[in-house]
Short mmCIF file of C-alpha atoms in Angstrom, two decimals:
data_model
loop_
_atom_site.label_atom_id
_atom_site.label_comp_id
_atom_site.label_asym_id
_atom_site.label_seq_id
_atom_site.Cartn_x
_atom_site.Cartn_y
_atom_site.Cartn_z
CA UNK A 138 0.00 0.00 0.00
CA UNK A 139 1.40 3.40 -1.00
CA UNK A 140 2.20 5.72 1.89
CA UNK A 141 0.21 8.96 2.11
CA UNK A 142 2.14 11.96 0.82
CA UNK A 143 3.05 14.62 3.37
CA UNK A 144 2.80 18.37 2.69
CA UNK A 145 3.81 21.35 4.83
CA UNK A 146 2.33 24.83 4.33
CA UNK A 147 4.16 27.67 6.09
CA UNK A 148 2.41 31.03 5.90
CA UNK A 149 2.94 34.54 7.23
CA UNK A 150 4.66 37.76 6.24
CA UNK A 151 2.85 40.69 4.62
CA UNK A 152 -0.93 40.51 5.17
CA UNK A 153 -1.73 42.29 1.90
CA UNK A 154 -1.36 39.03 -0.04
CA UNK A 155 -3.88 37.31 2.25
CA UNK A 156 -1.55 34.46 3.22
CA UNK A 157 -4.02 32.89 5.65
CA UNK A 158 -6.87 32.57 3.14
CA UNK A 159 -4.45 31.38 0.43
CA UNK A 160 -3.14 28.75 2.85
CA UNK A 161 -6.67 27.47 3.40
CA UNK A 162 -7.30 27.26 -0.35
CA UNK A 163 -4.09 25.30 -0.83
CA UNK A 164 -4.84 23.06 2.14
CA UNK A 165 -8.15 22.16 0.53
CA UNK A 166 -6.54 21.39 -2.84
CA UNK A 167 -3.83 19.25 -1.27
CA UNK A 168 -6.29 17.30 0.85
CA UNK A 169 -8.41 16.67 -2.25
CA UNK A 170 -5.25 15.26 -3.83
CA UNK A 171 -4.80 12.88 -0.90
CA UNK A 172 -2.03 14.69 0.99
CA UNK A 173 -1.74 14.80 4.76
CA UNK A 174 -1.30 18.54 5.34
CA UNK A 175 0.44 20.36 8.19
CA UNK A 176 0.01 24.14 8.43
CA UNK A 177 2.45 26.33 10.34
CA UNK A 178 2.67 30.10 10.89
CA UNK A 179 6.32 30.26 11.95
CA UNK A 180 9.55 30.05 9.96
CA UNK A 181 11.03 28.20 12.90
CA UNK A 182 9.20 25.18 11.55
CA UNK A 183 12.04 25.01 9.02
CA UNK A 184 14.59 24.43 11.79
CA UNK A 185 13.60 20.76 12.12
CA UNK A 186 15.77 19.45 9.31
CA UNK A 187 14.98 15.78 9.93
CA UNK A 188 11.23 16.29 9.64
CA UNK A 189 11.60 18.37 6.46
CA UNK A 190 13.41 15.55 4.71
CA UNK A 191 10.46 13.28 5.49
CA UNK A 192 8.05 15.49 3.57
CA UNK A 193 6.99 15.21 -0.06
CA UNK A 194 6.12 18.87 -0.53
CA UNK A 195 6.79 22.27 1.04
CA UNK A 196 4.42 25.16 0.18
CA UNK A 197 5.71 28.59 1.30
CA UNK A 198 3.24 31.49 1.52
CA UNK A 199 5.39 34.24 3.00
CA UNK A 200 5.79 37.65 1.31
CA UNK A 201 8.81 39.76 2.22
CA UNK A 202 9.99 39.19 5.77
CA UNK A 203 13.41 37.82 6.68
CA UNK A 204 14.70 34.28 6.95
CA UNK A 205 17.85 33.32 8.83
CA UNK A 206 20.60 31.06 7.51
CA UNK A 207 19.55 28.55 10.17
CA UNK A 208 15.98 28.55 8.81
CA UNK A 209 16.70 28.53 5.08
CA UNK A 210 19.47 25.93 5.20
CA UNK A 211 17.24 22.93 6.04
CA UNK A 212 14.79 23.89 3.26
CA UNK A 213 17.60 24.17 0.70
CA UNK A 214 18.90 20.74 1.73
CA UNK A 215 15.46 19.08 1.90
CA UNK A 216 14.54 20.22 -1.60
CA UNK A 217 17.96 19.17 -2.90
CA UNK A 218 17.20 15.73 -1.48
CA UNK A 219 13.94 15.39 -3.41
CA UNK A 220 11.28 17.22 -1.40
CA UNK A 221 9.09 19.31 -3.73
CA UNK A 222 8.72 23.08 -3.41
CA UNK A 223 5.70 24.86 -4.89
CA UNK A 224 4.17 28.29 -4.40
CA UNK A 225 2.61 31.36 -5.96
CA UNK A 226 2.93 35.13 -6.36
CA UNK A 227 4.78 36.99 -3.61
CA UNK A 228 4.39 34.08 -1.24
CA UNK A 229 7.34 32.33 -2.86
CA UNK A 230 9.18 34.71 -5.20
CA UNK A 231 8.88 37.93 -3.24
CA UNK A 232 9.90 36.27 -0.01
CA UNK A 233 13.08 37.02 1.94
CA UNK A 234 14.59 39.68 -0.32
CA UNK A 235 17.93 39.42 1.47
CA UNK A 236 18.26 35.66 0.96
CA UNK A 237 20.08 34.87 -2.27
CA UNK A 238 19.94 31.16 -1.36
CA UNK A 239 16.13 31.32 -1.41
CA UNK A 240 16.10 33.19 -4.70
CA UNK A 241 18.55 30.76 -6.32
CA UNK A 242 16.46 27.78 -5.22
CA UNK A 243 13.08 29.20 -6.28
CA UNK A 244 14.24 30.47 -9.67
CA UNK A 245 13.28 34.11 -9.60
CA UNK A 246 12.46 37.22 -7.63
CA UNK A 247 9.88 40.00 -7.96
CA UNK A 248 11.17 43.45 -8.91
CA UNK A 249 8.01 45.34 -9.99
CA UNK A 250 4.33 45.21 -10.90
CA UNK A 251 3.92 48.17 -13.31
CA UNK A 252 0.43 49.60 -13.01
CA UNK A 253 -0.22 48.01 -9.63
CA UNK A 254 -3.36 45.97 -9.08
CA UNK A 255 -6.21 45.78 -11.58
CA UNK A 256 -4.14 45.34 -14.76
CA UNK A 257 -5.86 43.10 -17.32
CA UNK A 258 -3.45 40.82 -19.14
CA UNK A 259 -3.27 37.53 -20.98
CA UNK A 260 -1.42 34.48 -19.68
CA UNK A 261 -0.04 32.52 -22.62
CA UNK A 262 0.54 28.86 -21.85
CA UNK A 263 3.44 26.86 -23.26
CA UNK A 264 4.22 23.19 -23.37
CA UNK A 265 6.96 21.98 -21.07
CA UNK A 266 8.63 18.74 -20.11
CA UNK A 267 6.46 18.39 -17.00
CA UNK A 268 3.07 18.01 -18.71
CA UNK A 269 1.58 20.54 -16.27
CA UNK A 270 -0.02 22.67 -18.99
CA UNK A 271 -1.25 19.82 -21.19
CA UNK A 272 -4.86 20.42 -22.30
CA UNK A 273 -5.06 23.93 -20.80
CA UNK A 274 -5.63 27.11 -22.82
CA UNK A 275 -4.56 30.77 -22.57
CA UNK A 276 -6.61 32.91 -20.19
CA UNK A 277 -7.02 36.51 -19.03
CA UNK A 278 -6.70 37.82 -15.48
CA UNK A 279 -7.17 41.23 -13.89
CA UNK A 280 -4.60 41.55 -11.13
CA UNK A 281 -0.97 42.51 -10.57
CA UNK A 282 1.24 41.67 -13.52
CA UNK A 283 4.56 40.54 -12.08
CA UNK A 284 7.88 41.63 -13.54
CA UNK A 285 10.52 39.25 -12.22
CA UNK A 286 14.24 38.60 -12.50
CA UNK A 287 14.27 34.97 -13.59
CA UNK A 288 16.84 32.17 -13.55
CA UNK A 289 17.66 31.30 -17.20
CA UNK A 290 17.62 27.62 -16.21
CA UNK A 291 13.86 27.49 -15.58
CA UNK A 292 11.44 25.61 -17.83
CA UNK A 293 8.88 28.30 -18.70
CA UNK A 294 5.27 27.07 -18.80
CA UNK A 295 3.46 30.40 -19.23
CA UNK A 296 4.32 33.98 -20.14
CA UNK A 297 2.71 37.41 -20.27
CA UNK A 298 3.57 40.26 -22.63
CA UNK A 299 5.06 43.47 -21.22
CA UNK A 300 4.56 46.37 -21.31
CA UNK A 301 0.82 46.56 -20.77
CA UNK A 302 1.37 49.70 -18.68
CA UNK A 303 4.03 52.20 -19.78
CA UNK A 304 6.81 53.00 -17.32
CA UNK A 305 10.62 53.25 -17.34
CA UNK A 306 10.91 49.65 -18.55
CA UNK A 307 8.86 50.44 -21.67
CA UNK A 308 11.80 51.86 -23.61
CA UNK A 309 13.26 48.34 -23.82
CA UNK A 310 10.39 47.26 -26.05
CA UNK A 311 8.06 44.29 -25.60
CA UNK A 312 9.18 41.26 -23.62
CA UNK A 313 7.52 37.98 -22.73
CA UNK A 314 7.84 37.58 -18.98
CA UNK A 315 7.61 34.12 -17.41
CA UNK A 316 4.47 33.63 -15.30
CA UNK A 317 4.72 29.92 -14.50
CA UNK A 318 7.85 27.80 -14.41
CA UNK A 319 9.49 24.67 -13.12
CA UNK A 320 13.12 24.05 -12.27
CA UNK A 321 15.32 21.48 -10.57
CA UNK A 322 17.21 21.97 -7.34
CA UNK A 323 19.45 18.99 -6.76
CA UNK A 324 17.14 15.98 -6.75
CA UNK A 325 14.11 18.16 -6.03
CA UNK A 326 11.44 19.75 -8.19
CA UNK A 327 10.41 23.41 -7.89
CA UNK A 328 7.15 24.89 -9.25
CA UNK A 329 6.18 28.58 -9.28
CA UNK A 330 3.10 30.49 -10.44
CA UNK A 331 3.28 34.30 -10.24
CA UNK A 332 -0.52 34.69 -10.10
CA UNK A 333 -2.24 35.08 -6.76
CA UNK A 334 -2.10 38.70 -5.55
CA UNK A 335 -5.29 38.02 -3.59
CA UNK A 336 -6.96 34.80 -2.56
CA UNK A 337 -9.79 35.32 -5.06
CA UNK A 338 -7.28 35.40 -7.94
CA UNK A 339 -5.56 32.10 -7.10
CA UNK A 340 -9.00 30.57 -6.46
CA UNK A 341 -10.06 31.17 -10.09
CA UNK A 342 -10.28 27.94 -12.13
CA UNK A 343 -7.23 28.38 -14.38
CA UNK A 344 -4.72 29.59 -11.74
CA UNK A 345 -5.93 27.00 -9.25
CA UNK A 346 -5.68 24.15 -11.75
CA UNK A 347 -2.11 25.17 -12.48
CA UNK A 348 -1.36 25.07 -8.74
CA UNK A 349 -3.01 21.66 -8.36
CA UNK A 350 -0.92 20.21 -11.17
CA UNK A 351 2.19 21.95 -9.89
CA UNK A 352 1.73 20.50 -6.42
CA UNK A 353 1.40 16.99 -7.83
CA UNK A 354 4.42 17.35 -10.11
CA UNK A 355 6.69 18.83 -7.45
CA UNK A 356 5.72 16.24 -4.84
CA UNK A 357 6.29 13.36 -7.27
CA UNK A 358 9.99 14.23 -7.34
CA UNK A 359 10.54 12.63 -3.95
CA UNK A 360 9.63 9.16 -5.20
CA UNK A 361 11.48 9.72 -8.48
CA UNK A 362 14.65 10.62 -6.58
CA UNK A 363 14.27 7.54 -4.41
CA UNK A 364 13.83 5.26 -7.42
CA UNK A 365 16.88 6.80 -9.12
CA UNK A 366 18.96 6.56 -5.96
CA UNK A 367 19.74 10.29 -6.05
CA UNK A 368 20.22 12.37 -2.88
CA UNK A 369 21.35 15.87 -1.95
CA UNK A 370 24.84 14.49 -1.33
CA UNK A 371 25.21 13.84 -5.05
CA UNK A 372 25.12 17.60 -5.68
CA UNK A 373 27.09 19.03 -2.77
CA UNK A 374 30.33 20.91 -3.32
CA UNK A 375 33.12 22.10 -1.06
CA UNK A 376 33.44 25.27 -3.14
CA UNK A 377 32.17 28.53 -1.68
CA UNK A 378 28.71 29.32 -3.06
CA UNK A 379 27.52 32.38 -1.09
#
C-alpha cells in the first residue's frame, strides 16, 4: 500500500497578499489530492531538518519578511534531497529579499508590478517537459502583472507580454515575462506560479488548476529521486557558493 504523501504549508509575512486565506485554499486542494497537510505560521518550523526531509512537498506562503541562515538551510537541503517546493505570487518569489539562497532555489524574484493591481493581461501557456499545462488554454486575469528577474535555467510554462502599462521599462520594447515555471534543485522539483495577488485570484479555475498540477508534479519528485537513488549528497560541493 502506497504511503500517504506529506505536505507542509508555512504562511505569514505581509498581510496584503492574504496568506491565511491562500493557505486554506491550498490546504483544501492538497487534501483533495490525498495529501496529509500540516500548516504552520512560523519560519522556525524550518529548523527541524529531519522532519523536512520526510516530507513530499513544502508550500511557502510568505511575502517579504526575513529568513535566517539557520531557517533557510534545512529547506535548501530538503529540496535538494527530493522534497518538492511549490508556491505562488509573492508568497514564494517575493519572499526574503535578502536571501540569495532562497532566490537561487526558487528560480526568480519580484522586482516590480507596473500599473499596480487591476491590470488586465493575458497568460499565454506553453508546453513543457512536466506536462503541467497539457490540455489547458490561454486565459485573461485582472490583477498585478509581475515583472521578475528569472533564472535562465527554468522551464517556462506560461508567459505574459510586457509592457501593458508604460513606465521606465517600456523603452526596452516588448518582452515575454515568465508567469509559471518549473526548475530542478538537486534531486528536487520546484514549481512557481506568479498569479495570486489576492486569494480570489488564485481561487479562479485556471490559476488554481495550475497550482493543483504543480503540487502533484513537485511532490512526485521525492519518489522519483528515491527510485533513481539520487540524494542531496550527489550535488554538494566544497566550493564557496555564497
